[in-house]
């Protein structure tokens, strides 16, 4: 079936704000089902490559694709206030009703998206707009506090700072003059002058309060009543959601977890990929058109079990197999004082981790199978306390490993990080799963309490979901540390922790049997469109040990290059420049400077912005300075500055 591309369609909300939509409309009389993706990442340039790889495929199968810029973003009217705000949810419900009321619509609407669009798909489903009949949610979360880019286990993630800078940059980009007309500069100025620095909000809400409960569907699993297909990747930070939804949703649910980074499954890395477009077409027609596409026969949780994975500068493909996953039976392996995983030897183990442990952690939010992913763990293992177990038979782990430990620390606040590794015969250490816990949050995230100094306390650290097969001749390694920089920002003071080996253990979910299944791979191995490259991009990630200054520095540089979007001629370039440093002996020495630039141009018109965040910490505070500068051509258009301090005690 052929289709027509409608570049800009205006959707007018009840408060007269207009949202900009791109619509891929199938040819023919209809009526048709429709799929909505609703997010702030700019349909005209930000998500154009993946949109152009996805929605034409749906339209050819008789499914309307509707891609909408949310309020105050891209070419839409209004002002942006926060991620997943009540205003965003209300607007989305209106958009769904608008779609269902069109004469080309059969009245059934689906929502789809990855990351932001995956999040709000679940959140809107919990509001039950009548026309929303099904959801596909990729790389999302059911718990905005405990399992997102801001905090994890009560620990502050450096990604919280990165994401605030990213959103400051994303939201600062101008509307397209070819779409909104001569008012573009007026609209842009109004946005820039109202744009929030979300980092302040996120730091001030450092407990699990009503702010984070909003939009966390785990607060009421029964609120979602429409069918949900939830997808994630083992190489991404959002790996826990498929199993959580498969176990807890009462609505029809299917789950799939592949080896992937934070990308759609039909073009994600590492391979093997999944035929997402074909499977999604079946999902939509089954639930939106009333056709029996047998999607209810899919595995409850299709999981790719990785085996023999090795860290690499480009991890293009993982070995393994697809299975119908169920959590394995827990096997308890005591932490022996002799360093053997499974030994009953009693005694105390001291953990006093240098602050730079963690430089091989990779990103929380992985976009490529390069240094975004966790590297060889040997350097971090050497700075941790480890237990090992040699395997003479294979071990397949499916589920969430757990560390149960009796610990004593010398500070009222400290972090405990647990990592599980596959150690190859040559010594290479591959990360299987990890978990982090701010010990003040040992009994929950809503009301953290200080640790009693010098008193043994039983704690429990849940590692992330995994599906991994450790081969015979390999070793299973558990590493514990009190620091994991740069993924986790440091505790207020150096911590000495004593683990009671005889009273501590690793529990591993062992799956002795799992039904092997087949997941189809996409016919097109390279589905993304090719745009003209006007200037090449580059990526660098470096760790420097400055022995003279006694500092470790971590540098991230990403340049998208300058490309031209074919369907509208917009030329785009974005860069990220992060520099962090820390003294291995002093957690309060942690500093970060993050700079994000964006350029949009077409012909003689150009607009660029620079967003910068300077982050530092003391034993009692987080201190932030930030700026946003926008240029219209070569003239400074708007300049803004922020400065604030947040009390970090008892976080």
XYZ file of C-alpha atoms in Angstrom:
651
model
C 0.000 0.000 0.000
C 1.277 3.461 -0.871
C 1.090 6.387 1.550
C 1.171 10.163 1.683
C 3.481 12.163 3.956
C 1.793 15.149 5.582
C 4.744 17.205 6.832
C 2.889 19.456 9.280
C -0.639 19.057 10.587
C -1.774 21.300 13.433
C -3.652 19.806 16.403
C -5.431 22.502 18.433
C -5.890 21.738 22.137
C -8.675 22.995 24.387
C -6.524 25.925 25.613
C -5.852 26.935 21.954
C -2.249 25.739 22.033
C -1.352 24.147 18.701
C 0.812 21.041 18.521
C 2.734 20.209 15.357
C 2.316 16.713 13.925
C 3.767 14.758 11.024
C 1.394 12.149 9.624
C 2.106 9.165 7.389
C -1.281 8.433 5.789
C -1.977 5.183 3.908
C -3.616 5.504 0.505
C -7.132 4.162 0.290
C -10.562 4.850 1.728
C -9.879 3.709 5.304
C -10.793 3.922 8.062
C -7.404 3.059 9.551
C -5.949 2.419 12.987
C -3.363 4.963 14.111
C -0.164 4.917 16.157
C 0.937 7.991 18.096
C 4.462 8.879 19.203
C 4.440 11.985 21.373
C 7.655 13.478 22.741
C 9.879 16.575 22.866
C 12.676 15.456 20.554
C 11.654 17.396 17.418
C 10.016 15.497 14.595
C 11.643 17.788 11.995
C 15.225 16.846 12.795
C 15.745 15.184 16.188
C 13.977 11.879 15.476
C 13.720 12.164 11.689
C 16.014 9.186 10.882
C 14.164 6.688 13.043
C 10.764 8.141 12.102
C 11.613 7.702 8.432
C 12.632 4.095 9.091
C 9.471 3.223 11.034
C 6.289 5.046 10.057
C 6.457 4.480 6.281
C 6.576 0.745 7.041
C 3.429 1.025 9.171
C 1.657 3.200 6.588
C 2.325 0.641 3.851
C 0.521 -1.877 6.067
C -2.535 0.339 6.520
C -1.572 1.958 9.855
C -1.490 5.744 10.214
C 1.638 7.095 11.902
C 1.218 10.305 13.928
C 4.405 11.889 15.295
C 3.694 14.909 17.541
C 6.042 17.466 19.128
C 4.988 18.000 22.739
C 4.115 21.423 24.120
C 6.914 23.977 23.887
C 9.181 21.695 21.833
C 10.023 21.532 18.151
C 7.398 23.484 16.247
C 4.608 23.215 18.816
C 3.182 26.198 20.717
C 3.361 26.716 24.465
C 6.072 26.283 27.063
C 7.813 23.167 28.360
C 7.624 22.659 32.134
C 9.061 19.237 33.094
C 9.387 15.653 31.946
C 6.134 13.654 32.173
C 4.302 16.564 33.787
C 0.514 16.547 34.341
C 0.275 19.066 31.484
C 2.120 16.694 29.148
C -0.194 13.825 30.082
C -3.349 15.938 29.655
C -2.180 17.183 26.245
C -1.509 13.631 25.117
C -4.981 12.477 26.100
C -6.406 15.328 23.983
C -4.232 14.304 21.030
C -5.485 10.720 21.281
C -9.075 11.951 21.268
C -8.310 14.167 18.238
C -6.868 11.215 16.310
C -9.832 8.999 17.117
C -12.249 11.693 15.892
C -10.699 12.071 12.414
C -12.728 10.743 9.490
C -9.812 8.520 8.408
C -9.603 6.869 11.873
C -11.277 3.632 12.909
C -11.350 5.022 16.448
C -8.542 2.804 17.783
C -5.224 4.448 18.717
C -1.936 2.910 19.852
C 0.976 4.668 21.542
C 4.574 3.784 20.842
C 7.998 5.103 21.704
C 11.462 4.529 23.063
C 12.716 6.204 26.243
C 10.586 9.359 26.706
C 7.924 8.045 24.341
C 8.070 4.652 26.051
C 7.682 6.287 29.456
C 4.700 8.441 28.588
C 3.048 5.595 26.684
C 2.804 3.643 29.932
C 1.856 6.710 31.948
C -0.932 7.728 29.556
C -2.184 4.138 29.455
C -2.615 4.341 33.236
C -4.938 7.335 32.667
C -7.129 5.167 30.391
C -8.111 7.561 27.595
C -10.985 5.716 25.894
C -9.469 5.515 22.397
C -6.081 4.162 23.547
C -6.250 0.439 22.824
C -2.621 -0.765 22.959
C 0.938 0.358 23.730
C 4.462 -0.548 22.661
C 6.962 0.752 25.229
C 10.701 0.491 24.567
C 13.494 1.317 27.043
C 11.158 2.654 29.716
C 10.583 2.309 33.442
C 7.792 1.513 35.847
C 9.464 3.442 38.709
C 10.714 6.962 37.993
C 12.772 7.209 41.181
C 14.363 3.820 41.644
C 14.908 2.806 38.045
C 15.561 5.833 35.875
C 18.395 8.114 34.873
C 18.229 10.243 38.063
C 18.742 7.993 41.102
C 19.329 4.298 41.561
C 19.184 2.542 44.889
C 19.078 6.022 46.435
C 22.444 6.887 44.826
C 22.746 10.028 42.715
C 23.750 9.113 39.157
C 26.072 11.361 37.182
C 23.567 10.787 34.369
C 21.171 13.002 36.354
C 23.516 15.929 35.690
C 24.132 14.871 32.085
C 20.424 14.514 31.354
C 19.626 17.931 32.819
C 22.240 19.477 30.537
C 20.951 17.503 27.578
C 17.376 18.677 28.143
C 18.531 22.268 28.609
C 20.219 21.959 25.225
C 17.417 20.061 23.482
C 14.742 22.481 24.660
C 16.797 25.512 23.639
C 16.692 24.727 19.922
C 14.499 27.079 17.876
C 11.284 26.295 16.021
C 11.644 25.963 12.258
C 10.952 29.273 10.462
C 9.696 27.342 7.429
C 7.002 25.812 9.643
C 5.982 28.541 12.106
C 6.748 31.544 9.894
C 8.037 34.979 10.833
C 7.081 34.566 14.507
C 9.851 31.994 14.997
C 12.174 34.437 16.841
C 9.387 35.652 19.133
C 8.414 32.061 19.942
C 12.051 31.117 20.503
C 12.710 34.035 22.880
C 9.621 33.226 24.941
C 10.771 29.622 25.276
C 14.354 30.489 26.186
C 13.293 32.958 28.858
C 10.955 30.391 30.453
C 13.067 27.260 30.049
C 13.638 25.475 33.372
C 16.927 24.004 34.568
C 15.484 20.667 35.632
C 18.558 19.672 37.614
C 17.468 21.877 40.504
C 14.089 20.139 40.711
C 15.636 16.692 40.455
C 18.283 17.365 43.125
C 15.794 18.876 45.562
C 13.604 15.768 45.260
C 16.304 13.357 46.371
C 13.904 11.026 48.192
C 11.088 9.010 46.663
C 8.282 11.506 47.195
C 5.104 12.493 45.363
C 7.151 14.090 42.584
C 8.567 10.689 41.571
C 5.421 8.745 42.398
C 3.678 10.751 39.687
C 4.117 8.767 36.495
C 5.471 5.661 38.260
C 3.040 2.982 37.131
C 4.257 0.629 39.869
C 2.154 2.740 42.241
C -0.939 1.041 40.773
C -0.283 -1.850 38.412
C -4.025 -2.267 37.881
C -4.412 1.198 36.356
C -3.222 -0.045 32.961
C -5.928 -2.060 31.257
C -4.896 -2.007 27.578
C -2.392 -4.524 26.123
C 1.303 -3.609 26.454
C 4.346 -4.908 24.586
C 7.433 -3.827 26.527
C 10.952 -4.066 25.094
C 14.452 -3.385 26.435
C 18.121 -4.166 25.885
C 20.615 -5.823 28.228
C 23.228 -3.203 27.297
C 20.957 -0.323 28.336
C 20.060 1.125 31.729
C 16.369 0.265 31.310
C 16.727 -3.494 31.486
C 14.412 -4.208 34.440
C 11.092 -3.081 32.989
C 10.099 -6.040 30.763
C 10.354 -8.574 33.582
C 8.656 -6.186 36.036
C 5.679 -5.585 33.743
C 5.441 -9.245 32.742
C 5.216 -10.149 36.438
C 2.886 -7.383 37.623
C 0.578 -6.040 34.918
C -2.940 -7.447 34.968
C -3.587 -6.312 31.400
C -2.386 -8.467 28.485
C 1.395 -8.047 28.342
C 4.280 -9.377 26.292
C 7.945 -8.620 26.958
C 11.163 -8.852 24.965
C 14.759 -8.149 26.019
C 17.582 -8.352 23.497
C 21.317 -7.674 23.732
C 20.807 -4.076 22.647
C 21.792 -0.553 23.591
C 19.197 2.248 23.806
C 17.788 1.850 20.274
C 14.850 0.396 18.389
C 15.315 -3.378 17.933
C 15.384 -3.327 14.101
C 18.564 -1.197 14.016
C 20.061 -1.709 17.480
C 23.498 -3.007 18.441
C 24.842 -5.456 19.421
C 23.183 -7.862 17.016
C 21.177 -10.049 16.628
C 18.364 -7.647 15.885
C 14.633 -8.334 15.883
C 12.090 -7.761 13.124
C 10.432 -5.051 15.158
C 8.512 -3.551 12.232
C 6.953 -6.876 11.284
C 6.146 -7.828 14.871
C 4.801 -4.351 15.663
C 2.566 -4.441 12.571
C 1.076 -7.706 13.837
C 0.663 -6.186 17.322
C -1.170 -3.134 15.995
C -3.487 -5.006 13.653
C -4.291 -7.549 16.361
C -5.288 -4.965 18.961
C -6.344 -1.978 16.803
C -7.951 -3.669 13.784
C -9.408 -6.786 15.375
C -7.374 -9.148 13.193
C -6.064 -12.343 14.739
C -2.294 -12.002 14.308
C -1.508 -14.627 17.001
C 0.391 -12.134 19.172
C -1.134 -13.718 22.250
C 0.895 -16.811 21.386
C 4.192 -14.924 21.756
C 6.419 -15.858 24.692
C 5.504 -14.011 27.864
C 9.090 -12.746 28.068
C 11.346 -13.416 25.099
C 14.908 -12.928 26.332
C 18.218 -13.251 24.542
C 20.642 -15.230 26.722
C 24.114 -13.826 26.057
C 27.146 -16.067 26.292
C 30.900 -15.585 26.073
C 30.582 -11.813 25.554
C 33.814 -9.846 25.497
C 34.184 -6.084 25.998
C 35.303 -4.326 22.842
C 35.717 -0.888 21.316
C 32.837 -1.924 19.030
C 30.683 -4.828 20.252
C 28.875 -5.580 17.025
C 27.273 -8.931 17.815
C 26.716 -11.157 20.842
C 26.570 -14.927 20.799
C 23.622 -16.572 22.502
C 20.065 -17.778 22.008
C 16.482 -16.589 22.440
C 14.446 -18.282 25.171
C 11.039 -18.004 26.778
C 12.394 -16.615 30.026
C 11.227 -17.284 33.534
C 13.312 -16.290 36.573
C 15.673 -19.025 37.685
C 15.642 -20.689 41.088
C 17.815 -18.854 43.565
C 21.083 -20.571 44.459
C 22.871 -19.261 47.534
C 26.646 -18.836 47.291
C 28.194 -17.709 50.601
C 30.927 -15.066 50.521
C 33.851 -16.802 52.123
C 36.568 -14.923 53.974
C 39.004 -16.795 51.717
C 37.636 -14.951 48.658
C 35.867 -18.010 47.302
C 32.302 -17.596 46.086
C 30.481 -20.460 47.748
C 32.923 -20.938 50.646
C 31.662 -21.132 54.230
C 34.887 -19.648 55.635
C 33.980 -17.025 58.225
C 35.736 -13.770 58.974
C 35.653 -10.057 58.249
C 36.492 -8.433 54.899
C 37.457 -4.750 54.796
C 36.280 -2.649 51.845
C 37.810 0.814 51.488
C 37.513 1.693 47.811
C 39.469 4.460 46.069
C 37.056 7.046 44.705
C 38.016 6.491 41.050
C 36.821 2.883 41.001
C 34.211 2.670 38.240
C 35.883 4.245 35.228
C 35.056 1.075 33.242
C 31.350 1.330 34.069
C 30.225 2.828 30.761
C 27.065 4.937 30.492
C 23.743 4.406 32.180
C 22.181 5.524 28.901
C 23.941 3.679 26.059
C 23.546 4.862 22.471
C 26.277 2.857 20.712
C 28.085 -0.463 21.335
C 31.385 1.316 21.951
C 32.736 2.956 25.114
C 29.138 3.728 26.119
C 29.049 0.072 27.204
C 30.886 -1.336 30.183
C 34.538 -2.048 29.381
C 36.800 -4.833 30.648
C 36.168 -4.820 34.387
C 39.654 -5.884 35.503
C 40.781 -2.389 36.482
C 37.671 -1.829 38.623
C 37.891 -5.385 39.991
C 41.408 -4.633 41.205
C 40.068 -1.686 43.251
C 37.236 -3.785 44.741
C 36.975 -6.769 47.055
C 36.198 -9.861 44.983
C 34.963 -13.415 45.383
C 35.344 -16.014 42.628
C 34.034 -19.430 41.701
C 35.500 -21.603 38.930
C 32.880 -23.379 36.829
C 33.277 -26.875 35.455
C 29.725 -26.854 34.047
C 27.763 -24.057 32.435
C 25.641 -21.691 34.519
C 22.657 -19.880 32.966
C 21.525 -16.882 34.991
C 18.051 -15.447 34.294
C 16.594 -12.884 36.666
C 17.956 -10.513 39.299
C 20.900 -11.664 41.421
C 20.861 -10.447 45.022
C 23.643 -9.749 47.517
C 22.666 -10.194 51.144
C 25.371 -8.913 53.444
C 25.990 -7.970 57.038
C 28.011 -4.768 56.968
C 29.513 -2.285 59.406
C 30.617 1.180 58.287
C 32.404 4.084 59.910
C 30.162 6.838 58.450
C 26.442 7.611 58.717
C 26.160 7.435 54.932
C 27.847 5.202 52.383
C 27.252 3.391 49.130
C 27.619 -0.293 48.317
C 28.052 -1.409 44.724
C 27.815 -5.055 43.675
C 28.985 -6.253 40.258
C 28.735 -9.776 38.827
C 31.258 -10.739 36.127
C 32.069 -13.506 33.681
C 35.847 -13.976 33.898
C 37.231 -15.587 30.755
C 40.144 -18.024 30.806
C 42.494 -15.228 29.665
C 41.363 -12.981 32.558
C 39.020 -10.700 30.620
C 36.198 -9.603 32.927
C 32.764 -9.031 31.331
C 30.046 -7.300 33.333
C 26.922 -9.458 33.687
C 24.879 -7.287 36.060
C 25.302 -4.673 38.767
C 23.369 -3.122 41.612
C 23.950 -0.021 43.724
C 22.586 0.989 47.114
C 22.876 4.092 49.236
C 22.859 2.367 52.628
C 20.662 5.093 54.113
C 17.978 3.749 51.729
C 18.324 0.159 52.931
C 14.711 0.102 54.163
C 13.209 2.156 51.344
C 13.636 5.368 49.367
C 10.926 7.483 50.961
C 12.453 8.024 54.425
C 16.182 7.260 54.437
C 17.879 6.840 57.802
C 21.562 7.127 58.754
C 23.621 4.015 59.242
C 24.497 3.278 62.868
C 28.267 3.789 62.982
C 30.158 0.696 64.043
C 27.053 -1.489 64.257
C 26.493 -4.495 61.992
C 23.432 -4.113 59.764
C 21.930 -6.622 57.331
C 21.384 -5.147 53.886
C 20.135 -6.400 50.541
C 21.352 -5.208 47.123
C 19.331 -6.274 44.080
C 21.343 -6.370 40.896
C 19.696 -5.598 37.564
C 17.898 -8.165 35.456
C 20.121 -10.315 33.290
C 20.086 -13.355 31.020
C 23.625 -14.663 30.697
C 25.265 -18.070 30.240
C 28.679 -18.538 31.869
C 30.635 -21.269 30.083
C 32.638 -24.112 31.639
C 36.225 -23.090 32.285
C 35.171 -19.531 33.100
C 34.919 -18.019 36.574
C 31.999 -16.255 38.189
C 33.227 -13.157 40.036
C 31.416 -10.904 42.502
C 32.984 -7.512 43.244
C 31.907 -5.217 46.085
C 33.005 -1.602 46.390
C 32.013 1.570 48.214
C 32.607 3.794 45.182
C 31.642 3.538 41.503
C 32.628 6.799 39.836
C 31.560 8.073 37.362
C 28.279 6.168 37.134
C 27.466 6.880 40.800
C 28.486 10.185 42.361
C 30.390 9.826 45.647
C 29.149 9.643 49.203
C 30.013 12.609 51.487
C 33.141 11.040 53.036
C 35.483 8.103 52.457
C 33.919 4.933 53.838
C 35.502 1.936 55.466
C 33.118 -0.995 55.387
C 33.502 -4.384 57.041
C 31.582 -7.268 55.482
C 30.925 -10.275 57.712
C 31.860 -12.984 55.247
C 30.282 -15.819 57.163
C 26.929 -14.022 57.268
C 26.870 -12.742 53.671
C 26.031 -14.375 50.353
C 25.260 -13.943 46.680
C 21.964 -15.382 45.502
C 21.984 -16.243 41.798
C 18.839 -17.097 39.788
C 19.887 -20.276 37.958
C 17.739 -21.401 35.029
C 18.550 -25.062 34.422
C 16.097 -25.317 31.540
C 14.599 -22.669 29.283
C 12.545 -23.195 26.149
C 14.464 -21.992 23.099
C 12.403 -19.832 20.729
C 12.875 -18.033 17.435
C 12.690 -14.258 17.062
C 12.672 -13.167 13.408
C 15.402 -10.806 12.261
C 14.673 -7.816 10.020
C 14.902 -8.315 6.263
C 16.619 -4.939 5.875
C 19.953 -4.981 7.758
C 20.365 -1.204 7.436
C 16.942 0.475 7.655
C 17.958 4.006 8.666
C 17.917 6.611 5.882
C 21.192 8.112 4.731
C 21.410 11.896 5.060
C 24.121 14.032 3.442
C 27.087 14.481 5.793
C 28.482 18.007 5.501
C 31.068 17.587 8.283
C 32.141 14.345 9.916
C 31.440 13.740 13.582
C 33.669 12.162 16.224
C 33.512 10.471 19.618
C 36.174 10.221 22.316
C 36.175 8.867 25.856
C 39.381 9.191 27.884
C 40.568 8.526 31.425
C 43.659 10.424 32.578
C 45.588 9.763 35.773
C 47.378 13.003 36.648
C 50.035 11.742 39.027
C 51.377 15.237 39.747
C 48.011 16.684 40.752
C 46.755 13.455 42.319
C 43.596 13.545 40.200
C 41.755 11.224 37.860
C 39.985 12.949 34.968
C 37.251 11.500 32.805
C 36.529 13.170 29.440
C 33.593 12.535 27.116
C 33.439 14.202 23.724
C 30.666 13.577 21.184
C 30.137 15.476 17.932
C 27.203 14.388 15.762
C 28.759 15.973 12.687
C 26.812 18.310 10.431
C 24.052 16.584 8.463
C 21.180 17.717 6.248
C 17.659 16.330 6.693
C 16.467 15.467 3.199
C 12.758 16.164 3.548
C 13.107 19.700 4.923
C 16.687 20.800 4.225
C 17.491 21.539 7.890
C 21.200 21.221 8.707
C 21.949 19.975 12.215
C 24.917 19.543 14.529
C 25.063 18.759 18.263
C 28.058 18.308 20.562
C 28.598 17.102 24.117
C 31.751 17.901 26.072
C 32.047 16.574 29.649
C 35.071 16.808 31.910
C 34.946 15.258 35.368
C 37.720 14.920 37.930
C 38.222 13.396 41.351
C 40.953 12.843 43.925
C 40.955 9.078 44.641
C 41.241 9.859 48.374
C 38.597 12.607 48.600
C 34.991 12.179 47.424
C 34.248 15.886 47.889
C 36.814 16.709 45.200
C 34.404 15.493 42.509
C 33.837 18.202 39.890
C 32.112 18.203 36.530
C 31.833 20.686 33.687
C 29.349 19.744 30.983
C 28.861 21.749 27.795
C 26.264 21.044 25.113
C 26.043 22.959 21.835
C 23.437 22.802 19.127
C 23.352 24.305 15.628
C 20.399 24.539 13.254
C 20.764 26.279 9.895
C 19.262 26.478 6.424
C 20.576 28.820 3.744
C 21.325 32.233 5.271
C 19.424 31.430 8.497
C 21.210 29.955 11.507
C 20.572 29.572 15.239
C 22.820 27.987 17.828
C 22.878 27.503 21.579
C 25.361 26.575 24.279
C 24.213 25.068 27.579
C 26.738 24.569 30.366
C 26.504 23.029 33.832
C 29.233 23.239 36.479
C 28.693 20.705 39.249
C 30.636 20.319 42.478
C 30.011 18.819 45.891
C 30.954 19.244 49.506
C 30.260 16.904 52.400
C 26.896 18.619 52.943
C 25.878 20.197 49.613
C 25.593 19.851 45.870
C 26.523 23.138 44.205
C 25.489 24.034 40.676
C 26.177 26.897 38.312
C 24.684 26.853 34.830
C 24.258 29.050 31.792
C 22.378 29.095 28.512
C 23.380 31.303 25.580
C 21.484 31.503 22.289
C 22.685 33.182 19.085
C 20.487 34.367 16.235
C 23.030 34.308 13.456
C 26.130 35.865 15.027
C 24.241 38.019 17.534
C 23.645 36.961 21.129
C 19.871 36.530 21.349
C 19.262 35.405 24.969
C 21.676 34.810 27.860
C 20.613 33.185 31.131
C 22.417 32.046 34.279
C 21.542 29.869 37.266
C 23.240 29.220 40.607
C 21.929 27.153 43.500
C 22.973 24.909 46.365
C 21.107 21.819 47.576
C 21.521 20.230 50.993
C 22.612 16.655 50.272
C 22.599 15.350 53.828
C 20.653 12.144 54.332
C 20.107 11.515 50.632
